[in-house]
Short mmCIF file of C-alpha atoms in Angstrom, two decimals:
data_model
loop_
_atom_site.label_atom_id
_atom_site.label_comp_id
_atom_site.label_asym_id
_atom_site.label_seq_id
_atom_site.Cartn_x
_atom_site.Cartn_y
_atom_site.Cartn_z
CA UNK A 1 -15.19 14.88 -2.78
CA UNK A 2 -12.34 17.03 -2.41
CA UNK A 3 -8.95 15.54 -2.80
CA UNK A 4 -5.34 16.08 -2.16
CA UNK A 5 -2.58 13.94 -2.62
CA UNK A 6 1.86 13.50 -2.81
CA UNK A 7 3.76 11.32 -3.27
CA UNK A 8 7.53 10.60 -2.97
CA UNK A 9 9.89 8.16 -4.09
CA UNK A 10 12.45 6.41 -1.58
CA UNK A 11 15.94 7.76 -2.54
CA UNK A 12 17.40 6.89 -5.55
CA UNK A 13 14.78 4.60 -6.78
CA UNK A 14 11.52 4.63 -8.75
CA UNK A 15 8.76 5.30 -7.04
CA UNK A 16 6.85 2.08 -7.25
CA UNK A 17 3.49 3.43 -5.75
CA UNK A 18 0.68 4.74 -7.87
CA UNK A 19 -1.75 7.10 -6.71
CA UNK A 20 -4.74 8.87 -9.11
CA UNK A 21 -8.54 10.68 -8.19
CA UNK A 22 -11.39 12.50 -10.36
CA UNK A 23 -14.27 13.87 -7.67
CA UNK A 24 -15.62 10.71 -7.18
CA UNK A 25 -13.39 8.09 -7.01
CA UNK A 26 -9.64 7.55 -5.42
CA UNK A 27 -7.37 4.41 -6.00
CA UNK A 28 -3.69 3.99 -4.79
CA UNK A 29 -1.13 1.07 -5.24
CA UNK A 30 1.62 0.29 -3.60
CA UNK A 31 4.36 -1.84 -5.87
CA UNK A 32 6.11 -5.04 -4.03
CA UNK A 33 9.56 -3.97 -4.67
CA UNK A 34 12.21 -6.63 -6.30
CA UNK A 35 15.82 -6.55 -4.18
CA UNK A 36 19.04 -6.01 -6.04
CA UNK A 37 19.85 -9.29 -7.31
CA UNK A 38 16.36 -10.86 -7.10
CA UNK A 39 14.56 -12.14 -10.17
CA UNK A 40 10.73 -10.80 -10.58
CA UNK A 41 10.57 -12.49 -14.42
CA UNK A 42 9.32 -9.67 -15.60
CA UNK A 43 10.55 -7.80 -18.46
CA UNK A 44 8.07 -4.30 -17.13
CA UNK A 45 9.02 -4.09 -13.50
CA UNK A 46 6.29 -2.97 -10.17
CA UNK A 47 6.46 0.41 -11.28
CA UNK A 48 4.78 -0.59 -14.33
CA UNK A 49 2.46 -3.10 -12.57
CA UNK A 50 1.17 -0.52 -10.01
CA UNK A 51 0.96 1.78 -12.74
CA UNK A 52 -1.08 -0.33 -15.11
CA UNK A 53 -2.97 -1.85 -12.53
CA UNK A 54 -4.02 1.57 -11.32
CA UNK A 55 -4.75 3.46 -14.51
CA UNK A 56 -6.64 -0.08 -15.35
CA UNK A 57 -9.04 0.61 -12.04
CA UNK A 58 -9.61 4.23 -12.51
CA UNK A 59 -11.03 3.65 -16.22
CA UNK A 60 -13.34 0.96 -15.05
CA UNK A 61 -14.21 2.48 -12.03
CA UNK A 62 -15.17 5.73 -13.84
CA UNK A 63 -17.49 3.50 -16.66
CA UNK A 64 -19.14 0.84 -14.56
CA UNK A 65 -21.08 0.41 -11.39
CA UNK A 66 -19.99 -2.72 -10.29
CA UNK A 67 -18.73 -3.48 -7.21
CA UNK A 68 -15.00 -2.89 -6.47
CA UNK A 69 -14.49 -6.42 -5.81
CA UNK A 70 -15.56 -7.37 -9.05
CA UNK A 71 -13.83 -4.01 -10.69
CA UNK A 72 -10.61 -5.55 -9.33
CA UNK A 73 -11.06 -8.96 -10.13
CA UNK A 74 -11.34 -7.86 -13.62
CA UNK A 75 -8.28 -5.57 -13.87
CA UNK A 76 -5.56 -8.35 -12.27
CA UNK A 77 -7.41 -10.43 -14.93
CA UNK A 78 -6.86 -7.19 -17.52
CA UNK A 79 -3.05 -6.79 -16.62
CA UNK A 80 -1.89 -10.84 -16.28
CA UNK A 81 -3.34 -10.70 -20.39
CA UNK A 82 -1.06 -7.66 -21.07
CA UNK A 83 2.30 -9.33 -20.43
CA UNK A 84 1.70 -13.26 -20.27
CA UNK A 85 2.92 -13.30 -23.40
CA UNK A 86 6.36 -11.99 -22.98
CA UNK A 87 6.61 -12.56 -18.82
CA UNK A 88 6.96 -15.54 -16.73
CA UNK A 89 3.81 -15.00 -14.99
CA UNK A 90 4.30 -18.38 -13.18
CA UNK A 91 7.67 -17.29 -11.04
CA UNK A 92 7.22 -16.22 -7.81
CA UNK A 93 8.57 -12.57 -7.61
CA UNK A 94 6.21 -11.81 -10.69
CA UNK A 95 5.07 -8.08 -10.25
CA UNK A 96 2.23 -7.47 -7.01
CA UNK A 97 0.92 -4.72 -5.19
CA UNK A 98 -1.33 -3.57 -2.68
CA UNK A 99 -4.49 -1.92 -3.36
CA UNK A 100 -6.85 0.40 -1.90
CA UNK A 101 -10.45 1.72 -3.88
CA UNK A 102 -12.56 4.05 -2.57
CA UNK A 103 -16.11 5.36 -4.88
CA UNK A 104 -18.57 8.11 -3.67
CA UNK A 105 -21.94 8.50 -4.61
CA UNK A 106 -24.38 10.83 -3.39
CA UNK A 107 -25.26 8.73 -0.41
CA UNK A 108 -22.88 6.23 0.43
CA UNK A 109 -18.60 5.78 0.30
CA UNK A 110 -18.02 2.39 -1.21
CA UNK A 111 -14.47 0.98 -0.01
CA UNK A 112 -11.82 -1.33 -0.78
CA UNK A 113 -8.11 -2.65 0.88
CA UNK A 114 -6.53 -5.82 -0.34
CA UNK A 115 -2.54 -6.04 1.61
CA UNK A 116 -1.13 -3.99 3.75
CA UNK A 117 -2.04 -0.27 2.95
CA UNK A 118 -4.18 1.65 5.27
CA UNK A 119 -7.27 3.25 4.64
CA UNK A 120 -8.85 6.08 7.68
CA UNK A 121 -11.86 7.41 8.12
CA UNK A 122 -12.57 10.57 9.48
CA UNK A 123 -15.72 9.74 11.22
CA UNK A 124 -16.32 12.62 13.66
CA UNK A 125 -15.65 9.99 16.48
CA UNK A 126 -12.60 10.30 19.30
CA UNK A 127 -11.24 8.14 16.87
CA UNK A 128 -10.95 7.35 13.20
CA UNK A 129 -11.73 4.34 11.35
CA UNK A 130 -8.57 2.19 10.71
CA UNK A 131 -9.03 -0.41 8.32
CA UNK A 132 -5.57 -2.24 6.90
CA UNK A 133 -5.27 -6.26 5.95
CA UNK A 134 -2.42 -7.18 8.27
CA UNK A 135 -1.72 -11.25 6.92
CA UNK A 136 0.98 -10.25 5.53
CA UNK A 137 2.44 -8.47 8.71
CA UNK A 138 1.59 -11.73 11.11
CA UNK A 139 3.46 -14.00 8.42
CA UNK A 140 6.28 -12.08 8.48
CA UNK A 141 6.92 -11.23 11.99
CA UNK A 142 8.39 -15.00 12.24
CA UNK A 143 11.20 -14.30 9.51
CA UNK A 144 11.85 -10.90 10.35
CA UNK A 145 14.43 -11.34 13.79
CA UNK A 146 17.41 -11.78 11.39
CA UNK A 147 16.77 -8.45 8.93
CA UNK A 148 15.98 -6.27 12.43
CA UNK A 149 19.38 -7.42 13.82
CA UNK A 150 21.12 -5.81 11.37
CA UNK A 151 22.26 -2.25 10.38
CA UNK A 152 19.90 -1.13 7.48
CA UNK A 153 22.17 -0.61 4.07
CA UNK A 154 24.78 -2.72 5.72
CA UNK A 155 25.70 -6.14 2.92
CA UNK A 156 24.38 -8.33 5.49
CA UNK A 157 21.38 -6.48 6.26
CA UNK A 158 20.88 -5.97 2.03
CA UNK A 159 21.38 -9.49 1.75
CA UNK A 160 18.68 -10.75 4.46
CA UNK A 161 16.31 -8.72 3.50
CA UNK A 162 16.98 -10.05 -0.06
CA UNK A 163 16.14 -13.92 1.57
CA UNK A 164 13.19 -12.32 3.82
CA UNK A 165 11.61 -11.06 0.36
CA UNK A 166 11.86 -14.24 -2.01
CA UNK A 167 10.65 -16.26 1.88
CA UNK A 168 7.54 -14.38 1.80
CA UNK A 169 7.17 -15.35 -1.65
CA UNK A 170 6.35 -18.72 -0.75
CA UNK A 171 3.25 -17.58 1.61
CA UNK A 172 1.36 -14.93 -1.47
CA UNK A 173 -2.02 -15.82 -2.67
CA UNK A 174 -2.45 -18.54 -1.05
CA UNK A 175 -4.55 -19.47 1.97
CA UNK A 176 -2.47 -19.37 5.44
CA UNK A 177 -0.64 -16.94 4.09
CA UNK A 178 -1.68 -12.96 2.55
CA UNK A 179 -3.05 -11.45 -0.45
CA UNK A 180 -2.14 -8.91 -3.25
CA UNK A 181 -2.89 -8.18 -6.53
CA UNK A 182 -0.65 -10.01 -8.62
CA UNK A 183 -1.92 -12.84 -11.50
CA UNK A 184 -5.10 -14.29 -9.94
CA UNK A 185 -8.02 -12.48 -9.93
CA UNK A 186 -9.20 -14.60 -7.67
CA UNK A 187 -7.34 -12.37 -4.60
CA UNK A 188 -9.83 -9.58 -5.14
CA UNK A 189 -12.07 -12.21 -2.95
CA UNK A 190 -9.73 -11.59 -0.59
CA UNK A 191 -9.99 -8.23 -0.23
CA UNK A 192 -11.66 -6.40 3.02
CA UNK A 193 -14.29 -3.95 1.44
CA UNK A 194 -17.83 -2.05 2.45
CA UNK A 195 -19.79 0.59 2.57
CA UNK A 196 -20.29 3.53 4.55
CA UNK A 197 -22.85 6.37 4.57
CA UNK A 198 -21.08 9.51 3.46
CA UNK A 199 -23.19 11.25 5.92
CA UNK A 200 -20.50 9.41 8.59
CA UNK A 201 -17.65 10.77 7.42
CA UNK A 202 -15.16 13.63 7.31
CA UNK A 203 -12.44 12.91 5.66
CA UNK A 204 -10.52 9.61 4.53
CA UNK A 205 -7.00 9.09 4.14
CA UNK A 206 -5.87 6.60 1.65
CA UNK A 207 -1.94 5.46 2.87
CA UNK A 208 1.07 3.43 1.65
CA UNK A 209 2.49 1.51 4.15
CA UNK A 210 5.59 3.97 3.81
CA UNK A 211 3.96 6.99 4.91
CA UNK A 212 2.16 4.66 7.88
CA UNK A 213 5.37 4.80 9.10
CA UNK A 214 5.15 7.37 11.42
CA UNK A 215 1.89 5.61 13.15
CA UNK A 216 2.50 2.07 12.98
CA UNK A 217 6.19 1.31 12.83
CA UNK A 218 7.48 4.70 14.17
CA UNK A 219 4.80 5.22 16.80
CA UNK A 220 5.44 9.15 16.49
CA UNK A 221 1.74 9.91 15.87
CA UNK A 222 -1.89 8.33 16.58
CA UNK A 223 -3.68 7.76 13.52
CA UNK A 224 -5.93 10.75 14.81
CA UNK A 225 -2.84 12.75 15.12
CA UNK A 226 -1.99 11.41 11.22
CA UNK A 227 -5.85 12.71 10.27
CA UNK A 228 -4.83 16.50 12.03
CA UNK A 229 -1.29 16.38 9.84
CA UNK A 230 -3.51 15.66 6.89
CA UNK A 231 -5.63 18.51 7.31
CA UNK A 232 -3.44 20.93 8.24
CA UNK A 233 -0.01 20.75 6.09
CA UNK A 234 -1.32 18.26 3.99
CA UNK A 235 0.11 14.89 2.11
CA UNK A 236 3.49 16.10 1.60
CA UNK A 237 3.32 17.09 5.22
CA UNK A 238 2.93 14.00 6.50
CA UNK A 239 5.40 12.38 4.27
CA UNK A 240 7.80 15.15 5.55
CA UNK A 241 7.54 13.96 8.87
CA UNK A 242 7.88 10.37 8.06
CA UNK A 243 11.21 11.47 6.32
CA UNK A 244 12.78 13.06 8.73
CA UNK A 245 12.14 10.44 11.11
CA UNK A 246 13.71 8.16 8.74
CA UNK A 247 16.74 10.67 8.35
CA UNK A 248 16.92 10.58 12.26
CA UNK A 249 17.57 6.74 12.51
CA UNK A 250 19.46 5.55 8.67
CA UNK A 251 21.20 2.33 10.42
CA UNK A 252 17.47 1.26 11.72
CA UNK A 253 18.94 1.03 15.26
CA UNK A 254 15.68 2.89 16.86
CA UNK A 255 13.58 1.09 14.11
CA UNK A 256 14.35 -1.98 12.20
CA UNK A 257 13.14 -2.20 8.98
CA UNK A 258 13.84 -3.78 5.67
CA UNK A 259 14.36 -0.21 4.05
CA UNK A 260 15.74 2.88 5.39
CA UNK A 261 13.16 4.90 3.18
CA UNK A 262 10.92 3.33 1.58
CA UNK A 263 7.88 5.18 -1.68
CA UNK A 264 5.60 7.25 0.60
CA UNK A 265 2.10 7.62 -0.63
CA UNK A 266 -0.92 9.79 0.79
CA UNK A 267 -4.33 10.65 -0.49
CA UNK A 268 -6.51 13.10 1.32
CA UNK A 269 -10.30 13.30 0.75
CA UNK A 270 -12.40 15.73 2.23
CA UNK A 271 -16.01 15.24 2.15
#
C-alpha cells in the first residue's frame, strides 16, 4: 500500500485533525472543535485528543491482530485513563472525534468509520465506494436553519453556532442520536466497519469532513471526480480546491456552514 497524504489547518487555528500511515495500515481523526467561549473541561484540548487517540491506534494496530472494533474500543478506553484524573470527563463538550481505520493484509482491506468522515473506495466500478456514518448529519439538520441564516464570522452567526454545538451535545453517544470517540468505549460498537478483498480495489481515500466539502456540501465534484483529483494533483490538491471554494463564498451566502474554513484532511492509498 502506497500512501499519500496533507493536511491543512483552518485559518488561524490548530489543526485539530490527525492523520498517520506505515505500508499497511492508515488511521485519520477528525477533532470536534470547542467554540470561543464554550467549555470542553478539558485541561489538553481536541488537538490533543485526536492526536493521542490516533498515535494510540497506530501502535496497537501495528502490534495486534484484532479487529479494529476491538482496537478502538481499547484506545477510547486507553485515552479516558490518561486524563480522568485531571479532566472532567463527565461534562458534555469533553474532547471527541471522528475516526476512520483502514489495515491491509495480503488478501483482504479491513475497514473502519465511526462519525462523519468519509472513507472511498476505488473499486474499478462507474462508481466508488462511499461509506460515511451520517447520524450526526440527520440530527442536526433540525437545529441548523438558524446558523445557515446567518453571515458566517458575523457575532450572531459565531454565537449560534456556539448554541448549535453545546445542542448537539445533548444527542452524542447515545442511542437516537450519533457516535464518536469520546469516553466510552462502548461507541466503537457503533462504528460501521468490514472487509473487502484487496483484489477489489484501486485506491481508497480516507477524508475529513472538511475536505468532503467540495462533494457533499459544495457539490463542485462527484466523489469519482474527488478519486481523479486524488490521483492526479494529489491530497493537497484536493484541499486546494476545497479552499478556494471556501475563499469564493467567506459570508456562507452560496453555502451555509458553521465555519468558513474548517481542518482539511486527505489520505490517499494506492493499492
Amino acid at each position: 500500500m502506497r500512501v499519500g497524504f496533507a493536511t491543512e489547518a483552518a485559518p488561524g487555528r490548530d489543526n485539530e485533525d490527525y492523520a498517520a500511515a506505515t505500508p499497511d495500515i492508515a488511521v485519520l481523526l477528525d477533532g470536534a472543535g470547542t467554540p470561543p467561549g464554550s467549555e470542553s473541561g478539558c485541561t489538553h484540548g481536541v488537538a490533543w485528543y485526536s492526536r493521542t487517540l490516533g498515535s494510540t491506534l497506530v501502535a496497537s494496530m501495528t502490534q495486534s491482530a484484532e479487529s479494529l472494533t476491538d482496537t478502538l474500543a481499547d484506545g477510547i478506553k486507553t485515552v479516558a485513563s490518561l486524563h480522568d484524573s485531571t479532566c472532567d470527563l463527565a461534562h458534555p463538550g469533553t474532547p471527541s472525534a471522528t475516526v476512520i481505520m483502514l489495515r491491509c493484509t495480503s488478501d483482504a482491506l479491513d475497514w473502519l468509520v465511526l462519525a462523519d468522515s468519509t472513507l472511498v473506495l476505488d473499486i474499478g466500478e462507474p462508481e466508488p465506494m462511499v461509506i460515511t456514518d451520517d447520524r450526526e448529519a440527520h440530527v442536526g439538520a433540525r437545529y441548523r436553519a438558524t446558523v445557515d441564516a446567518l453571515d458566517s464570522g458575523s457575532p450572531e452567526h459565531i454565537a449560534a453556532h456556539r448554541a448549535y454545538v453545546e445542542g448537539m451535545r445533548h444527542h452524542r453517544n447515545r442511542d437516537g442520536g450519533f457516535w464518536v470517540a469520546a469516553i466510552d468505549p462502548l461507541a466503537a460498537e457503533q462504528a460501521l466497519a468490514g472487509t473487502i478483498p484487496t483484489s477489489r480495489v484501486r485506491a481508497a481515500a480516507l477524508l475529513s469532513d472538511g475536505a468532503t466539502r467540495l462533494i457533499d456540501r459544495f457539490e463542485l465534484a462527484t466523489w469519482q471526480q474527488a478519486i481523479n483529483i486524488l490521483d492526479r494533483q494529489g491530497p493537497s490538491g484536493l484541499i486546494h480546491e476545497v479552499r478556494k471554494a471556501e475563499q469564493s463564498d467567506p459570508n456562507g451566502s452560496r453555502w451555509p456552514r458553521g465555519k468558513t474554513f474548517d481542518d482539511a484532511t486527505a489520505l490517499y492509498c494506492r493499492f
